[in-house]
PDB file of C-alpha atoms in Angstrom:
ATOM      1  CA  MET A 391       0.181   0.141  -0.287  1.00 63.00           C
ATOM      2  CA  ASN A 392       1.296   3.060  -1.290  1.00 87.00           C
ATOM      3  CA  LEU A 393       1.868   6.550   1.213  1.00 88.00           C
ATOM      4  CA  GLU A 394      -1.132   8.341  -0.329  1.00 91.00           C
ATOM      5  CA  TRP A 395      -3.572   5.458   0.278  1.00 92.00           C
ATOM      6  CA  LYS A 396      -2.028   4.985   3.635  1.00 93.00           C
ATOM      7  CA  ALA A 397      -3.057   8.882   4.383  1.00 92.00           C
ATOM      8  CA  ALA A 398      -6.530   8.348   2.651  1.00 94.00           C
ATOM      9  CA  GLU A 399      -7.135   5.501   4.953  1.00 95.00           C
ATOM     10  CA  LEU A 400      -5.888   7.360   8.026  1.00 95.00           C
ATOM     11  CA  ASP A 401      -7.523  10.363   7.274  1.00 94.00           C
ATOM     12  CA  GLU A 402     -11.124   8.833   6.834  1.00 96.00           C
ATOM     13  CA  PHE A 403     -10.567   7.176  10.132  1.00 97.00           C
ATOM     14  CA  VAL A 404      -9.659  10.641  11.931  1.00 96.00           C
ATOM     15  CA  ARG A 405     -12.302  12.367  10.481  1.00 94.00           C
ATOM     16  CA  SER A 406     -14.955  10.896  13.277  1.00 95.00           C
ATOM     17  CA  TYR A 407     -12.804  12.807  15.500  1.00 96.00           C
ATOM     18  CA  LYS A 408     -13.064  16.734  14.201  1.00 94.00           C
ATOM     19  CA  SER A 409     -15.350  19.262  15.714  1.00 93.00           C
ATOM     20  CA  ASP A 410     -15.969  22.361  15.984  1.00 90.00           C
ATOM     21  CA  ASN A 411     -12.847  22.719  18.272  1.00 91.00           C
ATOM     22  CA  LEU A 412     -10.924  20.220  16.775  1.00 93.00           C
ATOM     23  CA  ASN A 413      -9.497  19.620  13.153  1.00 90.00           C
ATOM     24  CA  VAL A 414      -7.555  16.219  12.746  1.00 92.00           C
ATOM     25  CA  TYR A 415      -6.136  15.476   9.390  1.00 91.00           C
ATOM     26  CA  THR A 416      -3.421  14.038   7.514  1.00 90.00           C
ATOM     27  CA  ASP A 417      -0.585  15.495   5.271  1.00 86.00           C
ATOM     28  CA  ILE A 418       2.264  14.135   3.189  1.00 85.00           C
ATOM     29  CA  ASP A 419       5.631  16.170   3.446  1.00 79.00           C
ATOM     30  CA  ASP A 420       8.726  15.177   2.230  1.00 78.00           C
ATOM     31  CA  ASN A 421       7.600  11.714   1.763  1.00 81.00           C
ATOM     32  CA  THR A 422       6.759  11.577   5.049  1.00 82.00           C
ATOM     33  CA  LEU A 423       3.112  10.925   6.421  1.00 87.00           C
ATOM     34  CA  MET A 424       1.987  13.149   9.346  1.00 86.00           C
ATOM     35  CA  LEU A 425      -0.840  13.271  11.134  1.00 89.00           C
ATOM     36  CA  CYS A 426      -1.983  16.803  12.511  1.00 88.00           C
ATOM     37  CA  PHE A 427      -4.084  18.129  15.176  1.00 88.00           C
ATOM     38  CA  GLU A 428      -5.605  21.607  15.186  1.00 87.00           C
ATOM     39  CA  PHE A 429      -7.474  22.812  18.787  1.00 88.00           C
ATOM     40  CA  LYS A 430      -9.218  26.006  18.964  1.00 85.00           C
ATOM     41  CA  PRO A 431      -8.469  26.998  21.556  1.00 82.00           C
ATOM     42  CA  ASN A 432      -5.849  24.910  23.159  1.00 79.00           C
ATOM     43  CA  PRO A 433      -7.315  23.188  25.921  1.00 83.00           C
ATOM     44  CA  PRO A 434      -5.593  21.757  29.027  1.00 84.00           C
ATOM     45  CA  GLU A 435      -6.556  18.094  27.722  1.00 88.00           C
ATOM     46  CA  SER A 436      -5.365  18.375  24.227  1.00 86.00           C
ATOM     47  CA  LYS A 437      -2.408  15.804  25.316  1.00 84.00           C
ATOM     48  CA  GLU A 438      -4.704  13.520  26.299  1.00 89.00           C
ATOM     49  CA  ILE A 439      -7.242  14.030  23.434  1.00 91.00           C
ATOM     50  CA  ARG A 440      -4.029  13.406  21.303  1.00 89.00           C
ATOM     51  CA  ASN A 441      -3.116  10.277  23.286  1.00 87.00           C
ATOM     52  CA  HIS A 442      -6.566   8.808  22.940  1.00 93.00           C
ATOM     53  CA  ILE A 443      -6.382   9.554  19.018  1.00 93.00           C
ATOM     54  CA  ILE A 444      -3.282   7.939  18.522  1.00 90.00           C
ATOM     55  CA  GLN A 445      -3.849   4.927  20.303  1.00 91.00           C
ATOM     56  CA  LYS A 446      -6.813   4.229  18.404  1.00 94.00           C
ATOM     57  CA  CYS A 447      -4.905   4.857  15.180  1.00 93.00           C
ATOM     58  CA  ILE A 448      -1.939   2.434  16.666  1.00 90.00           C
ATOM     59  CA  GLU A 449      -4.764  -0.275  17.461  1.00 92.00           C
ATOM     60  CA  LYS A 450      -6.228   0.228  14.052  1.00 94.00           C
ATOM     61  CA  PHE A 451      -3.656   0.115  11.832  1.00 92.00           C
ATOM     62  CA  SER A 452      -0.851  -2.212  12.012  1.00 90.00           C
ATOM     63  CA  TRP A 453       1.352  -0.025  10.002  1.00 90.00           C
ATOM     64  CA  PHE A 454       0.894   3.082  12.115  1.00 89.00           C
ATOM     65  CA  ASN A 455       3.479   4.198  14.548  1.00 82.00           C
ATOM     66  CA  ILE A 456       4.836   7.787  15.759  1.00 78.00           C
ATOM     67  CA  LYS A 457       7.982   8.905  14.781  1.00 63.00           C
ATOM     68  CA  ASP A 458      11.128   8.593  17.569  1.00 50.00           C
ATOM     69  CA  CYS A 459       8.396   6.863  20.114  1.00 42.00           C
ATOM     70  CA  SER A 460      10.477   4.391  21.387  1.00 40.00           C
ATOM     71  CA  GLU A 461      13.501   6.687  21.274  1.00 40.00           C
ATOM     72  CA  HIS A 462      11.188   9.070  23.592  1.00 37.00           C
ATOM     73  CA  GLY A 463       9.294   6.421  25.243  1.00 38.00           C
ATOM     74  CA  ASP A 464       6.026   8.372  24.987  1.00 39.00           C
ATOM     75  CA  ILE A 465       3.657   8.267  22.432  1.00 38.00           C
ATOM     76  CA  THR A 466       2.494  12.200  23.028  1.00 39.00           C
ATOM     77  CA  TYR A 467       6.385  13.140  21.560  1.00 37.00           C
ATOM     78  CA  VAL A 468       5.412  16.353  19.210  1.00 44.00           C
ATOM     79  CA  ALA A 469       7.695  16.462  16.349  1.00 45.00           C
ATOM     80  CA  GLY A 470       6.892  20.252  15.812  1.00 44.00           C
ATOM     81  CA  THR A 471       4.210  22.713  16.311  1.00 45.00           C
ATOM     82  CA  ILE A 472       4.223  24.709  13.112  1.00 48.00           C
ATOM     83  CA  PRO A 473       0.962  24.378  11.490  1.00 47.00           C
ATOM     84  CA  LEU A 474       1.055  22.977   7.706  1.00 50.00           C
ATOM     85  CA  LYS A 475      -1.876  24.867   6.933  1.00 56.00           C
ATOM     86  CA  PRO A 476      -1.177  27.928   9.099  1.00 55.00           C
ATOM     87  CA  ASN A 477      -4.007  29.275  11.314  1.00 62.00           C
ATOM     88  CA  PRO A 478      -3.674  31.946  14.175  1.00 65.00           C
ATOM     89  CA  ASN A 479      -6.282  31.017  16.058  1.00 72.00           C
ATOM     90  CA  TRP A 480      -5.530  27.461  16.239  1.00 75.00           C
ATOM     91  CA  LYS A 481      -2.724  25.467  18.233  1.00 79.00           C
ATOM     92  CA  THR A 482      -1.158  22.963  15.740  1.00 78.00           C
ATOM     93  CA  TYR A 483       0.550  19.617  16.564  1.00 80.00           C
ATOM     94  CA  ILE A 484       2.623  17.528  13.910  1.00 80.00           C
ATOM     95  CA  TYR A 485       3.144  13.988  14.397  1.00 82.00           C
ATOM     96  CA  PRO A 486       5.112  12.193  11.451  1.00 82.00           C
ATOM     97  CA  ILE A 487       4.275   8.720  11.145  1.00 83.00           C
ATOM     98  CA  VAL A 488       6.449   5.985  10.736  1.00 77.00           C
ATOM     99  CA  ILE A 489       5.087   3.309   8.741  1.00 80.00           C
ATOM    100  CA  ASN A 490       5.720  -0.221  10.289  1.00 78.00           C
ATOM    101  CA  ASN A 491       6.600  -3.040   7.826  1.00 72.00           C
ATOM    102  CA  VAL A 492       3.932  -5.965   7.927  1.00 54.00           C
TER     103      VAL A 492
END
C-alpha cells in the first residue's frame, strides 16, 4: 500500500474525531506521512485527546507508529508545532508517522 492510500485510510478514520474545536487531518511532506491536530483554543486536555486518538490509530492500523516513539518512550512526542496549514487562532501539533513493515 503506497503512502497516499495510507494517508487516505488514516484521514477517513480520524475524520470522526473532528469537532468545532478540533481538526484532525493527514498531510504528506517530504515523503513523510503526518498526523496533524489543530485545537481552538488549545485546551488543557489536548495532550490526552491526542494520546487517545494516536492510541486508536495504533490499534486500528498495524503499519502505524509515531516517529521516534521508542526513543522518547512517550507516544505524545510532538515533532513540531509549526502548522502545515497556518491558522493563527489554532494550536497545531504535527506527528510524523513511521510506517511499520507488515
